[in-house]
Amino acid sequence: MNWSGKALIGLVLIVLGGLTFLGMFGIHIGGLIGFAIALILIYFGVKKIKAGHKIFGAILLFIGGMMFLGSLPMLITVAVSVLLIYFGWKLMKKNEDHLEPEPAFSSHEGHTYKDVKGESSFDSEWKKFLKRQNKND
């Protein structure tokens, strides 16, 4: 991909605007920038070492490694939070798959909600009462 100067500046402005917008809502991801720079330094350090520039590559690798170690607490926090969200989601989905209503009766006969009729004895008695009242009027 060939990036022109305008496109690169435009991308930087979009990223800065997005970070500012998220910052207004209390979402601060500025720590990710240091992490990204550390990964870039490590990448270029390894690339320089493979190209034969061992001293410059080792310096880049060392600086990137130190920055990466500084980002380690943030990475552990992100990993733990992602794992908590994942396992919480799995528990919720597991319960939805096997969701069965509680039995309608607690007797030992083994009745379940499928055995319950839609109309209770109170309902039938009430209807009978209303019919009698209408006949008397």
Backbone as CSV, one residue per row, in Angstrom:
resi,resn,N_x,N_y,N_z,CA_x,CA_y,CA_z,C_x,C_y,C_z
1,MET,0.849,-1.168,0.000,0.000,0.000,0.000,0.894,1.230,0.000
2,ASN,0.626,2.145,-0.909,1.408,3.358,-1.035,0.669,4.506,-0.357
3,TRP,1.246,4.999,0.734,0.615,6.069,1.503,1.199,7.406,1.070
4,SER,0.342,8.333,0.712,0.807,9.686,0.441,0.889,10.436,1.767
5,GLY,1.519,11.591,1.741,1.651,12.383,2.964,0.306,12.840,3.496
6,LYS,-0.600,13.215,2.578,-1.926,13.670,3.005,-2.708,12.540,3.665
7,ALA,-2.619,11.335,3.098,-3.367,10.203,3.660,-2.848,9.855,5.049
8,LEU,-1.531,9.901,5.232,-0.952,9.581,6.536,-1.340,10.628,7.582
9,ILE,-1.283,11.900,7.210,-1.691,12.962,8.139,-3.179,12.841,8.442
10,GLY,-3.976,12.504,7.416,-5.410,12.301,7.628,-5.681,11.176,8.605
11,LEU,-4.935,10.068,8.482,-5.097,8.942,9.403,-4.734,9.348,10.827
12,VAL,-3.647,10.093,10.975,-3.235,10.550,12.306,-4.309,11.449,12.911
13,LEU,-4.876,12.354,12.099,-5.927,13.244,12.603,-7.176,12.463,13.002
14,ILE,-7.533,11.448,12.216,-8.699,10.620,12.555,-8.471,9.892,13.872
15,VAL,-7.285,9.322,14.046,-6.979,8.600,15.284,-6.999,9.556,16.477
16,LEU,-6.380,10.723,16.335,-6.381,11.693,17.432,-7.795,12.172,17.750
17,GLY,-8.593,12.422,16.724,-9.977,12.829,16.949,-10.779,11.738,17.639
18,GLY,-10.565,10.490,17.220,-11.264,9.371,17.860,-10.863,9.209,19.313
19,LEU,-9.574,9.351,19.599,-9.111,9.246,20.983,-9.672,10.376,21.841
20,THR,-9.735,11.579,21.278,-10.306,12.713,22.012,-11.783,12.485,22.288
21,PHE,-12.495,11.990,21.275,-13.928,11.719,21.433,-14.167,10.657,22.503
22,LEU,-13.399,9.570,22.463,-13.544,8.524,23.479,-13.158,9.042,24.860
23,GLY,-12.162,9.935,24.917,-11.744,10.510,26.191,-12.837,11.316,26.858
24,MET,-13.722,11.916,26.063,-14.844,12.666,26.636,-15.785,11.748,27.402
25,PHE,-15.835,10.487,27.037,-16.715,9.523,27.697,-15.983,8.690,28.744
26,GLY,-14.752,9.080,29.058,-14.009,8.381,30.099,-13.283,7.145,29.606
27,ILE,-13.199,6.972,28.298,-12.497,5.819,27.733,-11.122,6.306,27.291
28,HIS,-10.105,5.948,28.057,-8.751,6.401,27.780,-7.923,5.207,27.322
29,ILE,-7.514,5.236,26.079,-6.727,4.122,25.547,-5.334,4.598,25.130
30,GLY,-4.873,5.651,25.765,-3.556,6.174,25.459,-2.441,5.192,25.780
31,GLY,-2.676,4.294,26.734,-1.674,3.282,27.067,-1.407,2.330,25.919
32,LEU,-2.369,2.198,25.034,-2.175,1.320,23.881,-1.164,1.889,22.896
33,ILE,-1.005,3.203,22.893,-0.046,3.819,21.978,1.375,3.407,22.361
34,GLY,1.699,3.444,23.651,3.013,2.989,24.103,3.240,1.520,23.800
35,PHE,2.196,0.722,23.945,2.290,-0.703,23.626,2.543,-0.898,22.133
36,ALA,1.844,-0.133,21.295,2.024,-0.243,19.846,3.434,0.186,19.442
37,ILE,3.933,1.252,20.049,5.296,1.700,19.744,6.304,0.635,20.159
38,ALA,6.069,-0.005,21.304,6.972,-1.071,21.759,6.992,-2.219,20.760
39,LEU,5.831,-2.628,20.272,5.784,-3.716,19.292,6.468,-3.327,17.985
40,ILE,6.304,-2.074,17.572,6.962,-1.607,16.345,8.475,-1.618,16.523
41,LEU,8.968,-1.152,17.678,10.417,-1.166,17.932,10.962,-2.588,17.969
42,ILE,10.228,-3.502,18.585,10.665,-4.903,18.623,10.714,-5.474,17.207
43,TYR,9.685,-5.182,16.409,9.634,-5.686,15.033,10.831,-5.181,14.223
44,PHE,11.072,-3.851,14.273,12.184,-3.305,13.510,13.533,-3.743,14.076
45,GLY,13.619,-3.963,15.388,14.857,-4.469,15.974,15.193,-5.858,15.463
46,VAL,14.203,-6.738,15.419,14.425,-8.094,14.897,14.772,-8.029,13.415
47,LYS,14.082,-7.155,12.686,14.333,-7.010,11.249,15.764,-6.520,10.995
48,LYS,16.233,-5.562,11.798,17.594,-5.037,11.637,18.640,-6.094,12.002
49,ILE,18.367,-6.883,13.038,19.311,-7.943,13.423,19.437,-8.959,12.297
50,LYS,18.305,-9.342,11.683,18.337,-10.296,10.570,19.037,-9.711,9.345
51,ALA,18.968,-8.376,9.189,19.611,-7.725,8.047,21.110,-7.523,8.267
52,GLY,21.611,-7.831,9.463,23.037,-7.722,9.722,23.433,-6.515,10.549
53,HIS,22.520,-5.634,10.864,22.808,-4.466,11.699,22.540,-4.843,13.153
54,LYS,23.468,-5.625,13.721,23.215,-6.227,15.035,23.168,-5.207,16.166
55,ILE,24.036,-4.220,16.164,24.075,-3.264,17.273,22.818,-2.391,17.265
56,PHE,22.480,-1.806,16.097,21.289,-0.963,16.015,20.029,-1.791,16.282
57,GLY,19.989,-3.010,15.760,18.851,-3.896,15.992,18.708,-4.260,17.459
58,ALA,19.841,-4.513,18.129,19.800,-4.863,19.552,19.321,-3.677,20.388
59,ILE,19.743,-2.463,20.007,19.290,-1.269,20.735,17.778,-1.108,20.589
60,LEU,17.270,-1.236,19.356,15.825,-1.137,19.132,15.078,-2.233,19.886
61,LEU,15.621,-3.436,19.840,14.986,-4.568,20.523,14.972,-4.349,22.034
62,PHE,16.057,-3.826,22.584,16.122,-3.570,24.019,15.116,-2.493,24.439
63,ILE,15.099,-1.377,23.703,14.163,-0.290,24.043,12.724,-0.774,23.902
64,GLY,12.430,-1.481,22.821,11.080,-2.015,22.626,10.700,-3.015,23.700
65,GLY,11.651,-3.848,24.101,11.384,-4.825,25.162,11.101,-4.164,26.496
66,MET,11.854,-3.109,26.810,11.617,-2.393,28.068,10.251,-1.700,28.054
67,MET,9.895,-1.128,26.912,8.569,-0.501,26.805,7.469,-1.555,26.909
68,PHE,7.724,-2.721,26.312,6.738,-3.801,26.364,6.543,-4.281,27.802
69,LEU,7.651,-4.418,28.542,7.536,-4.831,29.945,6.787,-3.789,30.771
70,GLY,6.918,-2.518,30.410,6.169,-1.470,31.094,4.674,-1.566,30.817
71,SER,4.319,-2.138,29.671,2.906,-2.303,29.305,2.327,-3.614,29.813
72,LEU,3.152,-4.431,30.447,2.698,-5.754,30.887,1.531,-5.707,31.872
73,PRO,1.520,-4.823,32.877,0.354,-4.787,33.773,-0.953,-4.476,33.032
74,MET,-0.867,-3.574,32.046,-2.056,-3.260,31.265,-2.503,-4.484,30.466
75,LEU,-1.540,-5.207,29.890,-1.880,-6.396,29.102,-2.518,-7.475,29.970
76,ILE,-2.001,-7.647,31.174,-2.575,-8.650,32.079,-3.995,-8.250,32.464
77,THR,-4.210,-6.963,32.728,-5.553,-6.483,33.063,-6.517,-6.707,31.911
78,VAL,-6.083,-6.400,30.697,-6.938,-6.608,29.521,-7.230,-8.094,29.341
79,ALA,-6.211,-8.942,29.499,-6.412,-10.382,29.325,-7.391,-10.936,30.357
80,VAL,-7.242,-10.516,31.608,-8.152,-10.996,32.659,-9.574,-10.517,32.390
81,SER,-9.728,-9.252,31.991,-11.078,-8.747,31.732,-11.717,-9.450,30.539
82,VAL,-10.944,-9.742,29.504,-11.486,-10.474,28.348,-11.884,-11.884,28.758
83,LEU,-11.074,-12.534,29.574,-11.421,-13.879,30.045,-12.682,-13.868,30.902
84,LEU,-12.816,-12.881,31.780,-14.023,-12.783,32.606,-15.266,-12.588,31.745
85,ILE,-15.164,-11.720,30.751,-16.302,-11.500,29.853,-16.623,-12.776,29.087
86,TYR,-15.601,-13.468,28.595,-15.810,-14.694,27.821,-16.490,-15.775,28.658
87,PHE,-15.963,-16.031,29.853,-16.547,-17.089,30.673,-17.931,-16.706,31.193
88,GLY,-18.146,-15.434,31.484,-19.482,-14.990,31.871,-20.476,-15.189,30.744
89,TRP,-20.064,-14.882,29.525,-20.929,-15.073,28.359,-21.233,-16.552,28.156
90,LYS,-20.199,-17.387,28.311,-20.422,-18.836,28.146,-21.401,-19.365,29.184
91,LEU,-21.278,-18.898,30.426,-22.203,-19.345,31.465,-23.624,-18.912,31.151
92,MET,-23.783,-17.700,30.651,-25.123,-17.227,30.305,-25.697,-18.022,29.141
93,LYS,-24.901,-18.293,28.126,-25.387,-19.047,26.972,-25.688,-20.488,27.356
94,LYS,-24.891,-21.057,28.252,-25.112,-22.435,28.691,-26.443,-22.543,29.422
95,ASN,-26.749,-21.570,30.274,-28.011,-21.581,31.005,-29.195,-21.369,30.078
96,GLU,-29.033,-20.578,29.020,-30.127,-20.371,28.082,-30.441,-21.646,27.315
97,ASP,-29.409,-22.425,26.981,-29.624,-23.649,26.217,-30.384,-24.692,27.018
98,HIS,-30.177,-24.729,28.309,-30.785,-25.761,29.146,-31.836,-25.178,30.082
99,LEU,-32.423,-24.068,29.692,-33.385,-23.404,30.553,-34.683,-24.195,30.587
100,GLU,-35.068,-24.663,31.756,-36.303,-25.423,31.962,-37.024,-24.791,33.137
101,PRO,-38.297,-24.493,32.974,-39.020,-23.895,34.102,-39.068,-24.832,35.302
102,GLU,-39.223,-24.232,36.464,-39.340,-25.014,37.690,-40.639,-25.813,37.661
103,PRO,-40.667,-26.977,38.297,-41.898,-27.762,38.342,-43.025,-26.979,39.018
104,ALA,-44.262,-27.206,38.534,-45.413,-26.490,39.082,-45.784,-27.007,40.461
105,PHE,-45.526,-28.275,40.702,-45.862,-28.883,41.989,-44.595,-29.415,42.617
106,SER,-44.530,-29.324,43.919,-43.331,-29.809,44.593,-43.543,-31.190,45.195
107,SER,-44.633,-31.842,44.828,-44.893,-33.169,45.390,-43.976,-34.198,44.741
108,HIS,-43.971,-35.360,45.293,-43.097,-36.418,44.809,-43.680,-37.138,43.592
109,GLU,-44.851,-36.717,43.124,-45.495,-37.393,42.007,-44.807,-37.104,40.678
110,GLY,-44.017,-36.079,40.616,-43.271,-35.798,39.402,-44.024,-34.963,38.385
111,HIS,-44.999,-34.193,38.802,-45.704,-33.324,37.870,-44.780,-32.183,37.445
112,THR,-44.941,-31.744,36.235,-44.167,-30.607,35.745,-45.115,-29.541,35.240
113,TYR,-44.536,-28.478,34.703,-45.354,-27.381,34.208,-46.257,-27.821,33.060
114,LYS,-45.926,-28.890,32.364,-46.738,-29.366,31.247,-48.059,-29.964,31.735
115,ASP,-48.090,-30.403,32.989,-49.297,-31.021,33.530,-50.308,-29.994,34.033
116,VAL,-49.915,-28.753,34.141,-50.797,-27.737,34.699,-51.782,-27.286,33.627
117,LYS,-53.047,-27.251,33.967,-54.063,-26.787,33.027,-54.025,-25.267,32.987
118,GLY,-54.478,-24.717,31.894,-54.466,-23.272,31.722,-55.432,-22.562,32.647
119,GLU,-56.409,-23.248,33.162,-57.424,-22.607,33.989,-57.403,-23.242,35.374
120,SER,-57.385,-22.418,36.405,-57.369,-22.951,37.764,-58.794,-23.193,38.242
121,SER,-58.927,-23.853,39.374,-60.257,-24.114,39.926,-60.941,-22.804,40.315
122,PHE,-60.168,-21.824,40.726,-60.753,-20.525,41.056,-61.410,-19.901,39.828
123,ASP,-60.707,-20.013,38.673,-61.263,-19.449,37.443,-62.584,-20.111,37.073
124,SER,-62.617,-21.424,37.147,-63.865,-22.120,36.789,-64.983,-21.774,37.775
125,GLU,-64.675,-21.691,39.056,-65.685,-21.318,40.047,-66.177,-19.891,39.813
126,TRP,-65.290,-19.008,39.465,-65.673,-17.624,39.213,-66.618,-17.535,38.008
127,LYS,-66.306,-18.288,36.946,-67.177,-18.292,35.766,-68.564,-18.833,36.111
128,LYS,-68.607,-19.890,36.913,-69.900,-20.444,37.336,-70.680,-19.411,38.144
129,PHE,-69.987,-18.709,39.023,-70.630,-17.686,39.841,-71.223,-16.577,38.962
130,LEU,-70.452,-16.139,37.966,-70.934,-15.083,37.081,-72.141,-15.538,36.266
131,LYS,-72.129,-16.790,35.819,-73.271,-17.317,35.068,-74.520,-17.324,35.937
132,ARG,-74.361,-17.752,37.194,-75.510,-17.770,38.107,-76.035,-16.362,38.358
133,GLN,-75.135,-15.413,38.480,-75.549,-14.031,38.723,-76.298,-13.458,37.519
134,ASN,-75.844,-13.819,36.317,-76.510,-13.333,35.108,-77.896,-13.944,34.948
135,LYS,-78.081,-15.202,35.373,-79.387,-15.858,35.285,-80.366,-15.233,36.265
136,ASN,-79.877,-14.815,37.413,-80.743,-14.229,38.433,-81.189,-12.820,38.063
137,ASP,-80.496,-12.146,37.202,-80.865,-10.766,36.836,-82.003,-10.691,35.892
